[in-house]
Amino acid sequence: MTDLFGRRALVTGGASGIGAACARELAARGAEVTVADIDGDGALKLANEIGGEAWAVDLLDVTALEGLRLEVDVLVNNAGVQRIHPIEDFPPAQFRDILALMVEAPFLLIRAVLPHMYRNGFGRIVNISSVHGLRASPYKAAYVTAKHALEGLSKVTALEGGAHGVTSNCVDPGYVRTPLVDRQIADQARTHGIPEQQVIEKIMLTESAVKRLVEPDEVAALVGWLTGPHAGMVTGASYTMDGGWSAR
């Protein structure tokens, strides 16, 4: 497919996991993709693979993002981290960092791309949220808070951008087979005092009707569809990909 030929795309957290799968998907659809990641070497490696560009960036440095103006037609806000603690033990600095990375940075990037999108009458913004943008789990106060906030930001963007040909949607996967989830498994095992395999079976997939992890390519396929010209009437929505978790 070449429905994004001539379009410029930016994917944050693009060096691995969901971000890398999205970068490959958008490049395969013809977009010129910028792979943004704090891992500059990883971003460059993937950019070379897909014929794109690399942007080594620390999105926690939100002040540096305030003056940005980006000529980007497709923005995928994907960068994120996870920390597992009970609220009473949650380090405040970690809470603030997660909200900066997963709410404030997406806001600033959306702010940076909208003028270009408005001028051209076309824009596709996809925010990689989570089932935790719709549901809560214990020990994830910062992550759940950030994803709920991202859902709200996405909807406001949809309402403001609609008259300008700009859509904004969330993709809400369950647990995806990524390095982030691998770290969560270890953190959950430590928090609950159980083996890692039991974390997958007893905690991660207990609410899911489909008992397997989501694959990054599955998320990327949905992102690709949402960014195409045929998705112009799809905006302000949240697309769950959670194996039935949120159906309960």
Short mmCIF file of C-alpha atoms in Angstrom, two decimals:
data_model
loop_
_atom_site.label_atom_id
_atom_site.label_comp_id
_atom_site.label_asym_id
_atom_site.label_seq_id
_atom_site.Cartn_x
_atom_site.Cartn_y
_atom_site.Cartn_z
CA MET A 1 0.00 0.00 0.00
CA THR A 2 1.18 3.52 -0.77
CA ASP A 3 -1.63 5.59 0.74
CA LEU A 4 0.87 7.66 2.74
CA PHE A 5 3.23 8.39 -0.15
CA GLY A 6 4.55 11.92 0.19
CA ARG A 7 3.48 12.20 3.83
CA ARG A 8 5.87 12.76 6.71
CA ALA A 9 5.41 10.75 9.89
CA LEU A 10 6.90 10.99 13.37
CA VAL A 11 6.84 8.05 15.79
CA THR A 12 8.02 8.54 19.37
CA GLY A 13 9.54 5.65 21.26
CA GLY A 14 10.19 4.36 17.78
CA ALA A 15 13.38 2.38 18.30
CA SER A 16 11.71 -0.76 19.66
CA GLY A 17 8.44 -2.49 20.50
CA ILE A 18 5.18 -0.93 19.33
CA GLY A 19 6.97 2.18 18.08
CA ALA A 20 9.30 0.22 15.82
CA ALA A 21 6.40 -1.80 14.43
CA CYS A 22 4.50 1.44 13.72
CA ALA A 23 7.52 3.01 12.03
CA ARG A 24 7.87 0.00 9.75
CA GLU A 25 4.14 -0.01 8.98
CA LEU A 26 4.04 3.67 8.06
CA ALA A 27 7.19 3.38 5.95
CA ALA A 28 5.65 0.42 4.12
CA ARG A 29 2.66 2.64 3.34
CA GLY A 30 4.95 5.18 1.71
CA ALA A 31 5.54 7.70 4.49
CA GLU A 32 8.88 9.33 5.23
CA VAL A 33 9.27 8.32 8.87
CA THR A 34 11.25 10.02 11.62
CA VAL A 35 12.08 7.58 14.40
CA ALA A 36 12.25 9.50 17.67
CA ASP A 37 13.74 7.84 20.73
CA ILE A 38 16.03 8.50 23.67
CA ASP A 39 18.00 5.54 22.31
CA GLY A 40 19.69 7.40 19.50
CA ASP A 41 21.62 4.39 18.22
CA GLY A 42 18.49 2.27 18.11
CA ALA A 43 16.56 5.03 16.34
CA LEU A 44 19.32 5.42 13.76
CA LYS A 45 19.51 1.68 13.12
CA LEU A 46 15.79 1.45 12.43
CA ALA A 47 15.76 4.67 10.40
CA ASN A 48 18.47 3.25 8.16
CA GLU A 49 16.46 0.05 7.77
CA ILE A 50 13.29 1.82 6.62
CA GLY A 51 14.87 4.71 4.74
CA GLY A 52 13.81 7.29 7.30
CA GLU A 53 15.42 9.72 9.71
CA ALA A 54 16.42 9.42 13.36
CA TRP A 55 15.77 11.94 16.11
CA ALA A 56 17.62 11.28 19.35
CA VAL A 57 15.44 13.09 21.88
CA ASP A 58 14.76 13.01 25.60
CA LEU A 59 11.03 13.73 25.82
CA LEU A 60 11.36 14.31 29.55
CA ASP A 61 13.06 17.59 28.65
CA VAL A 62 9.67 19.17 28.02
CA THR A 63 11.01 22.72 28.10
CA ALA A 64 13.02 21.99 24.96
CA LEU A 65 9.81 20.95 23.18
CA GLU A 66 7.87 24.14 23.88
CA GLY A 67 9.15 26.10 20.87
CA LEU A 68 8.96 23.27 18.34
CA ARG A 69 7.16 23.59 15.03
CA LEU A 70 7.20 20.36 13.04
CA GLU A 71 6.21 19.74 9.42
CA VAL A 72 4.64 16.37 10.11
CA ASP A 73 1.48 14.88 8.58
CA VAL A 74 1.23 11.81 10.82
CA LEU A 75 2.12 11.81 14.52
CA VAL A 76 2.20 8.65 16.60
CA ASN A 77 2.63 9.39 20.32
CA ASN A 78 3.96 6.09 21.61
CA ALA A 79 6.81 6.73 24.05
CA GLY A 80 6.12 5.48 27.56
CA VAL A 81 7.44 3.78 30.65
CA GLN A 82 5.91 1.84 33.52
CA ARG A 83 6.61 1.83 37.24
CA ILE A 84 4.95 -0.49 39.78
CA HIS A 85 4.47 0.70 43.38
CA PRO A 86 1.63 0.99 45.91
CA ILE A 87 0.46 4.60 46.09
CA GLU A 88 1.87 5.11 49.57
CA ASP A 89 5.32 4.06 48.34
CA PHE A 90 5.18 5.63 44.86
CA PRO A 91 8.18 7.97 44.43
CA PRO A 92 6.80 11.42 43.57
CA ALA A 93 9.61 12.06 41.09
CA GLN A 94 8.66 8.93 39.14
CA PHE A 95 5.00 9.99 39.12
CA ARG A 96 5.92 13.40 37.71
CA ASP A 97 8.25 11.93 35.09
CA ILE A 98 5.61 9.53 33.81
CA LEU A 99 3.07 12.32 33.42
CA ALA A 100 5.66 14.51 31.69
CA LEU A 101 6.63 11.76 29.24
CA MET A 102 3.17 10.38 28.53
CA VAL A 103 0.95 13.48 28.76
CA GLU A 104 2.92 16.71 28.57
CA ALA A 105 5.27 15.57 25.78
CA PRO A 106 2.36 14.35 23.58
CA PHE A 107 0.59 17.68 24.20
CA LEU A 108 3.68 19.62 23.13
CA LEU A 109 4.20 17.47 20.04
CA ILE A 110 0.56 17.83 19.03
CA ARG A 111 0.93 21.57 19.56
CA ALA A 112 4.02 21.49 17.33
CA VAL A 113 2.43 19.64 14.41
CA LEU A 114 -1.05 21.19 14.26
CA PRO A 115 -0.11 24.42 12.43
CA HIS A 116 1.37 22.39 9.53
CA MET A 117 -1.57 20.00 9.51
CA TYR A 118 -4.06 22.87 9.54
CA ARG A 119 -2.32 24.62 6.64
CA ASN A 120 -2.47 21.47 4.55
CA GLY A 121 -5.95 20.36 5.54
CA PHE A 122 -4.71 16.90 6.53
CA GLY A 123 -3.38 15.36 9.70
CA ARG A 124 -3.47 12.04 11.49
CA ILE A 125 -2.64 11.83 15.19
CA VAL A 126 -2.63 8.44 16.87
CA ASN A 127 -1.98 8.21 20.59
CA ILE A 128 -0.88 4.80 21.81
CA SER A 129 -2.89 4.56 24.97
CA SER A 130 -3.74 1.31 26.76
CA VAL A 131 -6.60 -0.62 28.25
CA HIS A 132 -5.38 1.27 31.31
CA GLY A 133 -6.68 4.41 29.65
CA LEU A 134 -10.14 2.90 30.22
CA ARG A 135 -9.62 0.64 33.22
CA ALA A 136 -7.47 0.75 36.35
CA SER A 137 -5.14 -1.73 38.01
CA PRO A 138 -3.53 -1.52 41.44
CA TYR A 139 0.07 -0.37 41.84
CA LYS A 140 0.00 1.63 38.57
CA ALA A 141 -1.15 5.05 39.77
CA ALA A 142 1.09 7.07 37.45
CA TYR A 143 0.58 4.95 34.33
CA VAL A 144 -3.20 4.74 34.72
CA THR A 145 -3.44 8.46 35.43
CA ALA A 146 -1.29 9.30 32.39
CA LYS A 147 -3.22 7.08 30.02
CA HIS A 148 -6.57 8.45 31.19
CA ALA A 149 -5.21 11.96 30.60
CA LEU A 150 -3.95 11.01 27.14
CA GLU A 151 -7.44 9.82 26.22
CA GLY A 152 -8.82 13.23 27.16
CA LEU A 153 -6.11 15.08 25.25
CA SER A 154 -6.84 12.97 22.18
CA LYS A 155 -10.55 13.80 22.29
CA VAL A 156 -9.95 17.53 22.65
CA THR A 157 -7.55 17.37 19.70
CA ALA A 158 -10.22 15.60 17.66
CA LEU A 159 -12.78 18.31 18.40
CA GLU A 160 -10.41 21.16 17.58
CA GLY A 161 -8.89 19.49 14.53
CA GLY A 162 -12.03 18.19 12.86
CA ALA A 163 -12.71 21.33 10.85
CA HIS A 164 -9.14 21.26 9.53
CA GLY A 165 -8.99 17.70 8.24
CA VAL A 166 -7.11 16.48 11.32
CA THR A 167 -8.14 13.32 13.13
CA SER A 168 -7.03 12.16 16.57
CA ASN A 169 -7.60 8.71 18.00
CA CYS A 170 -6.32 6.38 20.70
CA VAL A 171 -5.29 2.76 20.30
CA ASP A 172 -5.81 0.86 23.55
CA PRO A 173 -4.01 -2.47 23.59
CA GLY A 174 -3.79 -4.88 26.47
CA TYR A 175 -0.42 -6.34 27.30
CA VAL A 176 1.81 -6.26 24.23
CA ARG A 177 4.88 -8.40 23.75
CA THR A 178 7.47 -5.62 24.21
CA PRO A 179 10.51 -4.89 26.40
CA LEU A 180 8.25 -2.64 28.52
CA VAL A 181 5.96 -5.57 29.33
CA ASP A 182 8.95 -7.82 30.03
CA ARG A 183 10.02 -5.30 32.67
CA GLN A 184 6.48 -5.14 34.06
CA ILE A 185 6.43 -8.91 34.48
CA ALA A 186 9.59 -8.74 36.56
CA ASP A 187 8.26 -5.78 38.60
CA GLN A 188 4.92 -7.49 39.24
CA ALA A 189 6.65 -10.72 40.25
CA ARG A 190 8.72 -8.80 42.78
CA THR A 191 5.72 -6.81 44.09
CA HIS A 192 3.44 -9.82 44.48
CA GLY A 193 6.14 -12.32 45.45
CA ILE A 194 5.20 -14.84 42.74
CA PRO A 195 7.01 -16.41 39.75
CA GLU A 196 6.98 -14.48 36.47
CA GLN A 197 4.89 -17.11 34.66
CA GLN A 198 2.19 -16.70 37.27
CA VAL A 199 2.23 -12.94 36.63
CA ILE A 200 1.29 -13.59 33.00
CA GLU A 201 -1.38 -16.17 33.79
CA LYS A 202 -2.83 -14.86 37.06
CA ILE A 203 -2.48 -11.09 36.71
CA MET A 204 -1.88 -9.91 33.15
CA LEU A 205 -4.32 -12.13 31.28
CA THR A 206 -6.88 -12.89 33.96
CA GLU A 207 -9.37 -10.34 32.54
CA SER A 208 -8.72 -11.18 28.89
CA ALA A 209 -10.96 -13.60 26.99
CA VAL A 210 -8.09 -14.23 24.55
CA LYS A 211 -5.26 -15.70 26.58
CA ARG A 212 -2.20 -14.37 24.81
CA LEU A 213 -0.18 -11.18 24.57
CA VAL A 214 -0.88 -8.70 21.78
CA GLU A 215 1.80 -8.62 19.08
CA PRO A 216 3.36 -5.24 18.12
CA ASP A 217 2.52 -5.81 14.45
CA GLU A 218 -1.18 -6.10 15.34
CA VAL A 219 -1.09 -2.67 16.96
CA ALA A 220 0.83 -1.23 14.03
CA ALA A 221 -1.72 -2.56 11.53
CA LEU A 222 -4.49 -0.65 13.31
CA VAL A 223 -2.33 2.47 13.49
CA GLY A 224 -1.67 2.19 9.76
CA TRP A 225 -5.39 2.03 9.01
CA LEU A 226 -6.13 5.05 11.23
CA THR A 227 -3.53 7.16 9.43
CA GLY A 228 -4.82 6.54 5.93
CA PRO A 229 -6.98 8.83 3.77
CA HIS A 230 -9.98 6.51 4.16
CA ALA A 231 -10.12 7.17 7.92
CA GLY A 232 -11.12 10.81 7.64
CA MET A 233 -14.38 10.31 9.54
CA VAL A 234 -12.75 8.29 12.33
CA THR A 235 -11.82 10.68 15.09
CA GLY A 236 -12.18 11.12 18.83
CA ALA A 237 -12.35 7.35 19.24
CA SER A 238 -10.56 4.79 21.38
CA TYR A 239 -9.89 1.45 19.71
CA THR A 240 -9.47 -1.36 22.19
CA MET A 241 -7.21 -4.27 21.33
CA ASP A 242 -7.33 -6.06 24.65
CA GLY A 243 -8.66 -9.54 23.98
CA GLY A 244 -12.00 -8.67 25.56
CA TRP A 245 -10.65 -7.24 28.84
CA SER A 246 -12.73 -4.04 28.65
CA ALA A 247 -15.87 -5.98 27.65
CA ARG A 248 -16.27 -7.06 31.28
#
